[in-house]
PDB file of C-alpha atoms in Angstrom:
ATOM      1  CA  MET A   9    -137.094  21.546-117.863  1.00 39.00           C
ATOM      2  CA  PRO A  10    -139.958  20.148-115.978  1.00 43.00           C
ATOM      3  CA  ASN A  11    -139.999  20.931-112.060  1.00 43.00           C
ATOM      4  CA  TYR A  12    -139.583  17.675-109.887  1.00 46.00           C
ATOM      5  CA  THR A  13    -138.685  16.754-106.469  1.00 53.00           C
ATOM      6  CA  PHE A  14    -135.441  15.456-106.243  1.00 51.00           C
ATOM      7  CA  ARG A  15    -135.249  12.138-104.111  1.00 56.00           C
ATOM      8  CA  ASP A  16    -132.112  11.877-101.787  1.00 57.00           C
ATOM      9  CA  PHE A  17    -131.705   7.963-101.965  1.00 57.00           C
ATOM     10  CA  GLU A  18    -128.255   8.067-100.275  1.00 58.00           C
ATOM     11  CA  GLN A  19    -130.003   9.940 -97.217  1.00 60.00           C
ATOM     12  CA  GLU A  20    -132.943   7.621 -97.503  1.00 58.00           C
ATOM     13  CA  ARG A  21    -130.608   4.364 -97.517  1.00 58.00           C
ATOM     14  CA  SER A  22    -128.835   6.029 -94.628  1.00 55.00           C
ATOM     15  CA  TYR A  23    -131.524   6.788 -92.460  1.00 50.00           C
ATOM     16  CA  HIS A  24    -133.248   3.026 -92.839  1.00 50.00           C
ATOM     17  CA  LEU A  25    -129.805   1.731 -91.911  1.00 54.00           C
ATOM     18  CA  GLY A  26    -129.685   3.936 -88.989  1.00 56.00           C
ATOM     19  CA  LEU A  27    -126.441   5.493 -90.232  1.00 53.00           C
ATOM     20  CA  PRO A  28    -125.558   9.430 -90.011  1.00 54.00           C
ATOM     21  CA  SER A  29    -126.632  11.097 -92.992  1.00 58.00           C
ATOM     22  CA  ARG A  30    -125.662  14.170 -94.806  1.00 58.00           C
ATOM     23  CA  LYS A  31    -127.510  16.803 -96.862  1.00 61.00           C
ATOM     24  CA  LEU A  32    -126.810  16.312-100.641  1.00 57.00           C
ATOM     25  CA  PRO A  33    -125.908  19.781-102.031  1.00 60.00           C
ATOM     26  CA  GLY A  34    -127.549  21.345-104.613  1.00 58.00           C
ATOM     27  CA  TRP A  35    -125.095  20.989-107.241  1.00 50.00           C
ATOM     28  CA  LYS A  36    -124.792  17.134-106.991  1.00 57.00           C
ATOM     29  CA  ARG A  37    -128.758  16.626-107.591  1.00 58.00           C
ATOM     30  CA  TRP A  38    -128.389  18.335-110.769  1.00 57.00           C
ATOM     31  CA  LEU A  39    -125.323  16.151-111.620  1.00 60.00           C
ATOM     32  CA  ALA A  40    -127.156  13.157-110.984  1.00 62.00           C
ATOM     33  CA  PRO A  41    -128.669  12.359-114.360  1.00 59.00           C
ATOM     34  CA  TRP A  42    -125.186  13.036-115.601  1.00 48.00           C
ATOM     35  CA  ALA A  43    -123.682  10.389-113.383  1.00 58.00           C
ATOM     36  CA  HIS A  44    -126.171   7.896-114.774  1.00 59.00           C
ATOM     37  CA  ILE A  45    -125.412   8.665-118.396  1.00 61.00           C
ATOM     38  CA  LYS A  46    -121.714   8.255-117.662  1.00 58.00           C
ATOM     39  CA  ASP A  47    -122.327   4.834-115.692  1.00 66.00           C
ATOM     40  CA  SER A  48    -124.527   3.769-118.832  1.00 61.00           C
ATOM     41  CA  PHE A  49    -121.293   3.617-120.699  1.00 58.00           C
ATOM     42  CA  THR A  50    -118.653   2.523-118.126  1.00 58.00           C
ATOM     43  CA  SER A  51    -120.595   0.274-115.616  1.00 62.00           C
ATOM     44  CA  SER A  52    -122.713  -2.819-116.119  1.00 79.00           C
ATOM     45  CA  SER A  53    -126.315  -2.135-115.025  1.00 90.00           C
ATOM     46  CA  THR A  54    -126.285  -5.991-113.920  1.00 96.00           C
ATOM     47  CA  ARG A  55    -126.839  -6.563-109.931  1.00 96.00           C
ATOM     48  CA  TYR A  56    -125.297  -9.339-108.428  1.00 97.00           C
ATOM     49  CA  PHE A  57    -126.291 -10.757-104.963  1.00 97.00           C
ATOM     50  CA  VAL A  58    -123.557 -13.432-103.863  1.00 97.00           C
ATOM     51  CA  ARG A  59    -124.200 -16.062-101.286  1.00 96.00           C
ATOM     52  CA  PRO A  60    -121.140 -17.607-100.325  1.00 94.00           C
ATOM     53  CA  ALA A  61    -122.461 -20.723 -98.679  1.00 94.00           C
ATOM     54  CA  PRO A  62    -123.998 -22.833-100.144  1.00 95.00           C
ATOM     55  CA  PRO A  63    -122.457 -20.731-103.400  1.00 97.00           C
ATOM     56  CA  ALA A  64    -124.891 -19.292-105.622  1.00 97.00           C
ATOM     57  CA  VAL A  65    -125.671 -15.710-107.054  1.00 98.00           C
ATOM     58  CA  TYR A  66    -129.162 -14.064-107.707  1.00 98.00           C
ATOM     59  CA  VAL A  67    -129.273 -11.766-110.578  1.00 98.00           C
ATOM     60  CA  ARG A  68    -131.828  -9.008-110.066  1.00 98.00           C
ATOM     61  CA  ILE A  69    -134.397  -8.036-112.215  1.00 98.00           C
ATOM     62  CA  PRO A  70    -136.683  -5.297-110.987  1.00 96.00           C
ATOM     63  CA  LYS A  71    -140.415  -5.787-111.305  1.00 95.00           C
ATOM     64  CA  ALA A  72    -140.108  -9.829-111.449  1.00 96.00           C
ATOM     65  CA  ALA A  73    -140.719 -10.637-108.009  1.00 94.00           C
ATOM     66  CA  SER A  74    -136.945  -9.174-107.140  1.00 95.00           C
ATOM     67  CA  THR A  75    -138.182  -7.894-103.674  1.00 92.00           C
ATOM     68  CA  ALA A  76    -139.640 -11.128-102.882  1.00 91.00           C
ATOM     69  CA  VAL A  77    -136.286 -12.755-103.670  1.00 94.00           C
ATOM     70  CA  LEU A  78    -134.363 -10.617-101.457  1.00 94.00           C
ATOM     71  CA  SER A  79    -136.207 -10.720 -98.786  1.00 91.00           C
ATOM     72  CA  THR A  80    -135.275 -14.325 -98.039  1.00 91.00           C
ATOM     73  CA  TRP A  81    -131.889 -14.261 -99.884  1.00 94.00           C
ATOM     74  CA  LEU A  82    -130.111 -11.447 -98.201  1.00 94.00           C
ATOM     75  CA  PRO A  83    -130.427 -13.059 -94.831  1.00 91.00           C
ATOM     76  CA  GLN A  84    -129.030 -15.849 -96.504  1.00 92.00           C
ATOM     77  CA  MET A  85    -125.878 -13.907 -97.836  1.00 92.00           C
ATOM     78  CA  ALA A  86    -124.833 -12.035 -94.427  1.00 84.00           C
ATOM     79  CA  VAL A  87    -125.264 -14.237 -91.028  1.00 72.00           C
ATOM     80  CA  GLY A  88    -126.482 -11.925 -88.552  1.00 75.00           C
ATOM     81  CA  LEU A  89    -128.211  -9.410 -90.916  1.00 78.00           C
ATOM     82  CA  PRO A  90    -131.374  -8.204 -88.750  1.00 74.00           C
ATOM     83  CA  SER A  91    -134.937  -8.853 -89.984  1.00 72.00           C
ATOM     84  CA  LEU A  92    -135.869  -6.777 -92.856  1.00 70.00           C
ATOM     85  CA  PRO A  93    -139.431  -5.642 -92.014  1.00 69.00           C
ATOM     86  CA  SER A  94    -140.129  -3.145 -94.493  1.00 81.00           C
ATOM     87  CA  ASP A  95    -139.413  -2.584 -98.497  1.00 83.00           C
ATOM     88  CA  GLU A  96    -137.362   0.422 -97.550  1.00 85.00           C
ATOM     89  CA  GLU A  97    -135.013  -1.137 -95.214  1.00 86.00           C
ATOM     90  CA  LEU A  98    -134.727  -4.110 -97.489  1.00 88.00           C
ATOM     91  CA  GLU A  99    -133.707  -1.878-100.455  1.00 89.00           C
ATOM     92  CA  ALA A 100    -131.247   0.268 -98.255  1.00 89.00           C
ATOM     93  CA  TYR A 101    -129.578  -3.533 -97.580  1.00 91.00           C
ATOM     94  CA  ALA A 102    -130.000  -4.415-101.157  1.00 92.00           C
ATOM     95  CA  HIS A 103    -128.251  -1.033-102.521  1.00 90.00           C
ATOM     96  CA  ARG A 104    -125.105  -1.799-100.223  1.00 90.00           C
ATOM     97  CA  MET A 105    -124.765  -5.680-100.978  1.00 93.00           C
ATOM     98  CA  ALA A 106    -125.075  -5.697-104.533  1.00 95.00           C
ATOM     99  CA  VAL A 107    -122.062  -5.709-106.764  1.00 95.00           C
ATOM    100  CA  SER A 108    -122.124  -5.128-110.593  1.00 94.00           C
ATOM    101  CA  ALA A 109    -119.109  -7.280-111.724  1.00 94.00           C
ATOM    102  CA  LEU A 110    -118.254 -10.784-110.028  1.00 96.00           C
ATOM    103  CA  PRO A 111    -114.801 -11.613-109.039  1.00 94.00           C
ATOM    104  CA  ALA A 112    -112.794 -14.471-110.341  1.00 96.00           C
ATOM    105  CA  SER A 113    -113.278 -16.211-106.938  1.00 95.00           C
ATOM    106  CA  VAL A 114    -116.852 -16.477-107.574  1.00 96.00           C
ATOM    107  CA  GLN A 115    -117.628 -16.573-111.265  1.00 96.00           C
ATOM    108  CA  ALA A 116    -118.022 -20.335-111.152  1.00 96.00           C
ATOM    109  CA  TYR A 117    -120.815 -20.208-108.933  1.00 98.00           C
ATOM    110  CA  PRO A 118    -124.334 -20.894-110.129  1.00 97.00           C
ATOM    111  CA  ARG A 119    -126.469 -18.064-111.141  1.00 98.00           C
ATOM    112  CA  PHE A 120    -130.263 -17.675-111.142  1.00 98.00           C
ATOM    113  CA  THR A 121    -132.888 -15.149-111.869  1.00 98.00           C
ATOM    114  CA  LEU A 122    -136.725 -14.590-112.227  1.00 97.00           C
ATOM    115  CA  VAL A 123    -137.921 -13.038-115.439  1.00 98.00           C
ATOM    116  CA  ARG A 124    -141.402 -12.016-116.510  1.00 97.00           C
ATOM    117  CA  HIS A 125    -143.394 -11.484-119.763  1.00 97.00           C
ATOM    118  CA  PRO A 126    -142.200  -7.932-120.832  1.00 98.00           C
ATOM    119  CA  VAL A 127    -145.537  -6.625-121.517  1.00 97.00           C
ATOM    120  CA  ARG A 128    -146.844  -7.451-118.170  1.00 96.00           C
ATOM    121  CA  ARG A 129    -143.682  -6.221-116.592  1.00 97.00           C
ATOM    122  CA  PHE A 130    -143.982  -2.752-118.425  1.00 98.00           C
ATOM    123  CA  LEU A 131    -147.481  -2.541-117.455  1.00 97.00           C
ATOM    124  CA  SER A 132    -146.517  -3.481-113.719  1.00 95.00           C
ATOM    125  CA  VAL A 133    -143.974  -0.470-113.479  1.00 96.00           C
ATOM    126  CA  TYR A 134    -146.873   1.543-114.969  1.00 96.00           C
ATOM    127  CA  GLN A 135    -149.026   0.461-112.546  1.00 94.00           C
ATOM    128  CA  SER A 136    -147.090   0.717-109.458  1.00 92.00           C
ATOM    129  CA  TYR A 137    -145.648   3.758-110.135  1.00 92.00           C
ATOM    130  CA  PHE A 138    -147.501   6.120-112.349  1.00 93.00           C
ATOM    131  CA  GLN A 139    -151.419   5.284-111.114  1.00 90.00           C
ATOM    132  CA  LYS A 140    -150.895   5.498-107.376  1.00 83.00           C
ATOM    133  CA  PRO A 141    -150.143   9.035-106.407  1.00 77.00           C
ATOM    134  CA  ASP A 142    -149.530   7.755-102.518  1.00 77.00           C
ATOM    135  CA  THR A 143    -146.510   5.978-103.725  1.00 78.00           C
ATOM    136  CA  PRO A 144    -143.019   7.310-103.583  1.00 79.00           C
ATOM    137  CA  PHE A 145    -142.050   8.050-107.127  1.00 86.00           C
ATOM    138  CA  PRO A 146    -138.568   6.558-107.838  1.00 85.00           C
ATOM    139  CA  PHE A 147    -137.835   8.258-111.476  1.00 88.00           C
ATOM    140  CA  SER A 148    -137.545  11.612-110.042  1.00 79.00           C
ATOM    141  CA  HIS A 149    -133.975  11.990-110.265  1.00 77.00           C
ATOM    142  CA  TYR A 150    -133.785  10.213-113.503  1.00 83.00           C
ATOM    143  CA  LEU A 151    -132.799  12.441-116.548  1.00 80.00           C
ATOM    144  CA  TRP A 152    -133.914  15.583-115.177  1.00 74.00           C
ATOM    145  CA  GLY A 153    -137.736  14.608-114.801  1.00 77.00           C
ATOM    146  CA  VAL A 154    -138.513  13.126-118.183  1.00 86.00           C
ATOM    147  CA  LEU A 155    -140.556  10.433-116.366  1.00 90.00           C
ATOM    148  CA  ARG A 156    -143.438  12.240-114.099  1.00 90.00           C
ATOM    149  CA  PRO A 157    -146.135  11.149-111.905  1.00 89.00           C
ATOM    150  CA  GLY A 158    -149.465  10.625-113.403  1.00 91.00           C
ATOM    151  CA  MET A 159    -148.349  10.217-116.870  1.00 95.00           C
ATOM    152  CA  SER A 160    -150.715   8.175-119.036  1.00 96.00           C
ATOM    153  CA  LEU A 161    -149.724   4.828-120.383  1.00 97.00           C
ATOM    154  CA  ASP A 162    -149.358   6.183-124.006  1.00 98.00           C
ATOM    155  CA  GLU A 163    -146.996   9.125-122.587  1.00 97.00           C
ATOM    156  CA  LEU A 164    -144.841   6.476-120.785  1.00 97.00           C
ATOM    157  CA  ILE A 165    -144.750   4.342-123.808  1.00 98.00           C
ATOM    158  CA  SER A 166    -143.696   7.539-125.974  1.00 97.00           C
ATOM    159  CA  ALA A 167    -140.869   8.275-123.604  1.00 96.00           C
ATOM    160  CA  VAL A 168    -139.429   5.154-123.179  1.00 97.00           C
ATOM    161  CA  GLU A 169    -139.160   4.914-126.898  1.00 97.00           C
ATOM    162  CA  GLN A 170    -136.951   7.734-127.078  1.00 95.00           C
ATOM    163  CA  ILE A 171    -134.462   6.365-124.522  1.00 94.00           C
ATOM    164  CA  PRO A 172    -132.070   3.749-125.947  1.00 93.00           C
ATOM    165  CA  ASP A 173    -132.243   0.646-123.647  1.00 95.00           C
ATOM    166  CA  ARG A 174    -128.614   1.399-122.404  1.00 92.00           C
ATOM    167  CA  PHE A 175    -129.810   4.560-120.826  1.00 92.00           C
ATOM    168  CA  ARG A 176    -133.328   3.306-119.318  1.00 94.00           C
ATOM    169  CA  ASP A 177    -133.793   3.000-115.553  1.00 93.00           C
ATOM    170  CA  PRO A 178    -133.550  -0.566-114.450  1.00 94.00           C
ATOM    171  CA  HIS A 179    -137.286  -0.746-114.022  1.00 96.00           C
ATOM    172  CA  LEU A 180    -137.582  -0.182-117.819  1.00 97.00           C
ATOM    173  CA  MET A 181    -134.578  -1.667-119.348  1.00 97.00           C
ATOM    174  CA  SER A 182    -134.757  -5.040-121.050  1.00 98.00           C
ATOM    175  CA  GLN A 183    -134.162  -8.154-118.775  1.00 98.00           C
ATOM    176  CA  VAL A 184    -131.676  -9.514-121.306  1.00 98.00           C
ATOM    177  CA  ARG A 185    -129.185  -6.215-120.560  1.00 97.00           C
ATOM    178  CA  LEU A 186    -130.075  -6.551-116.844  1.00 97.00           C
ATOM    179  CA  MET A 187    -128.753 -10.046-117.126  1.00 97.00           C
ATOM    180  CA  GLY A 188    -125.262  -9.057-118.854  1.00 95.00           C
ATOM    181  CA  GLY A 189    -126.468  -9.089-122.546  1.00 95.00           C
ATOM    182  CA  PRO A 190    -127.158 -12.269-124.620  1.00 95.00           C
ATOM    183  CA  LYS A 191    -123.822 -13.798-124.367  1.00 95.00           C
ATOM    184  CA  HIS A 192    -124.671 -14.171-120.413  1.00 95.00           C
ATOM    185  CA  LEU A 193    -128.120 -15.653-120.805  1.00 97.00           C
ATOM    186  CA  PRO A 194    -126.498 -19.573-120.708  1.00 97.00           C
ATOM    187  CA  LEU A 195    -124.945 -18.482-117.336  1.00 97.00           C
ATOM    188  CA  VAL A 196    -127.945 -17.859-115.766  1.00 98.00           C
ATOM    189  CA  LYS A 197    -130.636 -20.269-114.922  1.00 98.00           C
ATOM    190  CA  ARG A 198    -134.206 -18.267-115.391  1.00 98.00           C
ATOM    191  CA  TYR A 199    -137.521 -18.957-113.588  1.00 96.00           C
ATOM    192  CA  ARG A 200    -140.665 -17.636-114.971  1.00 96.00           C
ATOM    193  CA  LEU A 201    -142.692 -15.672-112.908  1.00 95.00           C
ATOM    194  CA  GLU A 202    -145.993 -16.822-114.566  1.00 93.00           C
ATOM    195  CA  GLU A 203    -145.148 -20.467-114.020  1.00 93.00           C
ATOM    196  CA  LEU A 204    -144.650 -19.924-110.152  1.00 92.00           C
ATOM    197  CA  THR A 205    -147.247 -20.426-107.340  1.00 87.00           C
ATOM    198  CA  PRO A 206    -147.250 -19.172-103.801  1.00 82.00           C
ATOM    199  CA  SER A 207    -146.086 -22.746-102.686  1.00 86.00           C
ATOM    200  CA  THR A 208    -143.365 -22.987-105.493  1.00 90.00           C
ATOM    201  CA  VAL A 209    -140.025 -23.602-103.320  1.00 92.00           C
ATOM    202  CA  LEU A 210    -137.131 -22.487-105.915  1.00 94.00           C
ATOM    203  CA  PRO A 211    -134.080 -24.867-104.920  1.00 95.00           C
ATOM    204  CA  GLU A 212    -131.680 -21.818-105.017  1.00 95.00           C
ATOM    205  CA  ILE A 213    -133.662 -20.309-101.945  1.00 93.00           C
ATOM    206  CA  GLY A 214    -135.111 -23.338-100.353  1.00 93.00           C
ATOM    207  CA  LEU A 215    -138.183 -21.466 -99.235  1.00 88.00           C
ATOM    208  CA  PRO A 216    -141.247 -20.229-100.946  1.00 87.00           C
ATOM    209  CA  LEU A 217    -141.273 -16.733-102.045  1.00 86.00           C
ATOM    210  CA  PRO A 218    -143.313 -14.498-100.102  1.00 81.00           C
ATOM    211  CA  LEU A 219    -145.975 -12.133-101.581  1.00 71.00           C
ATOM    212  CA  ARG A 220    -144.711  -8.366-102.006  1.00 64.00           C
ATOM    213  CA  ASN A 221    -145.796  -5.558-103.972  1.00 61.00           C
ATOM    214  CA  ALA A 222    -148.416  -7.375-106.104  1.00 61.00           C
ATOM    215  CA  SER A 223    -149.550  -5.274-109.019  1.00 58.00           C
ATOM    216  CA  GLY A 224    -153.356  -6.612-108.830  1.00 61.00           C
ATOM    217  CA  ALA A 225    -155.252  -7.111-111.821  1.00 72.00           C
ATOM    218  CA  MET A 226    -153.627  -6.258-115.047  1.00 79.00           C
ATOM    219  CA  LEU A 227    -154.551  -3.544-116.988  1.00 89.00           C
ATOM    220  CA  SER A 228    -156.521  -3.845-120.291  1.00 92.00           C
ATOM    221  CA  ILE A 229    -154.857  -2.067-122.914  1.00 96.00           C
ATOM    222  CA  SER A 230    -155.390  -1.699-126.758  1.00 97.00           C
ATOM    223  CA  GLN A 231    -153.519  -3.737-129.494  1.00 97.00           C
ATOM    224  CA  GLU A 232    -151.534  -0.826-130.598  1.00 98.00           C
ATOM    225  CA  GLN A 233    -150.229  -0.125-127.437  1.00 98.00           C
ATOM    226  CA  GLU A 234    -149.462  -3.941-126.641  1.00 97.00           C
ATOM    227  CA  GLN A 235    -147.814  -3.757-130.212  1.00 98.00           C
ATOM    228  CA  ARG A 236    -145.505  -0.707-129.139  1.00 98.00           C
ATOM    229  CA  ILE A 237    -144.538  -2.223-125.773  1.00 98.00           C
ATOM    230  CA  ARG A 238    -143.650  -5.611-127.717  1.00 98.00           C
ATOM    231  CA  ALA A 239    -141.380  -3.543-129.937  1.00 98.00           C
ATOM    232  CA  LEU A 240    -139.494  -2.075-127.262  1.00 98.00           C
ATOM    233  CA  TYR A 241    -138.682  -5.351-125.839  1.00 98.00           C
ATOM    234  CA  GLN A 242    -138.181  -7.366-128.600  1.00 98.00           C
ATOM    235  CA  VAL A 243    -134.957  -8.598-127.580  1.00 97.00           C
ATOM    236  CA  ASP A 244    -136.614 -10.290-124.251  1.00 98.00           C
ATOM    237  CA  LEU A 245    -139.433 -11.929-126.442  1.00 98.00           C
ATOM    238  CA  GLU A 246    -136.877 -13.413-128.504  1.00 97.00           C
ATOM    239  CA  GLN A 247    -134.322 -14.222-126.154  1.00 97.00           C
ATOM    240  CA  LEU A 248    -136.467 -15.470-123.372  1.00 97.00           C
ATOM    241  CA  GLY A 249    -138.959 -17.429-125.358  1.00 93.00           C
ATOM    242  CA  TYR A 250    -141.750 -15.660-124.948  1.00 94.00           C
ATOM    243  CA  THR A 251    -143.621 -16.456-128.029  1.00 86.00           C
ATOM    244  CA  ASP A 252    -147.483 -15.728-126.809  1.00 78.00           C
TER     245      ASP A 252
END
C-alpha cells in the first residue's frame, strides 16, 4: 500500500471558517476511502448551490471555472456572507452550502453550469495537481493513495482507466455524471468555458467571472494520449457536443 500524507479536510475547513476543530482519529483516516466507495453507491455526486432570490441553481463541475463561479455565486446565496479572499476559505464555505439533492420546493428553479472540453479539463487537473509540487495535493485521501504527486501523464491516464466513473474523484469524473446523468442534461443550461471571454456576463450571475486558478498554456500531448483521454470521457464528448 502506498505511503501518503492524509489531509484532514474537515479540520482545514473548520480552520478557515474560524470554527473549533478536532483531531481526526487515525482509524477514521483509513475508513475515509471506504466511505467514498459507499457514497458512490448511495449518494449523488452532483453538487447544487441554490440561490433563493432571484431563484437559480448552479451545478458545480470542478476544473470548469467552478471556483470563479462560486466566488461570485456564494455571496448571492447568503446575505451577509463575508468576503472570500482565498480559495481555501471559499472551498470551506462551498462545502457547507452545497446540497446533493434538490428539495421539491426548488425543483423548478432554473439550473446552469459551465462545461469544458474533456481533454482540456483532464489536462488542467494534471497540470494543476500533478505538475506543481508546491500545490496542496487534493487526492491524498482518495482510494488509499492510488493517485500520487508527480505521476506522469501516462501513469495518471492508466490509473484513471482502471477506476469506473462512479468511483472517480469529482475532478476526474465525467461532467455528465456530475450533472446527474444523461436524463438530467435537459434541465441544466450549459455554457462552454471555451466560448467565454473575460468580459462575458452570464445572465444567471450578472457579473463577469473573475480569473482564478488559470492553468496556463495547455500541454502538448501525443495522439495516443489524446485518444486514451477521449475514450475515458466518451460520454462527455457525445452528450455535450464536443465533436472536434
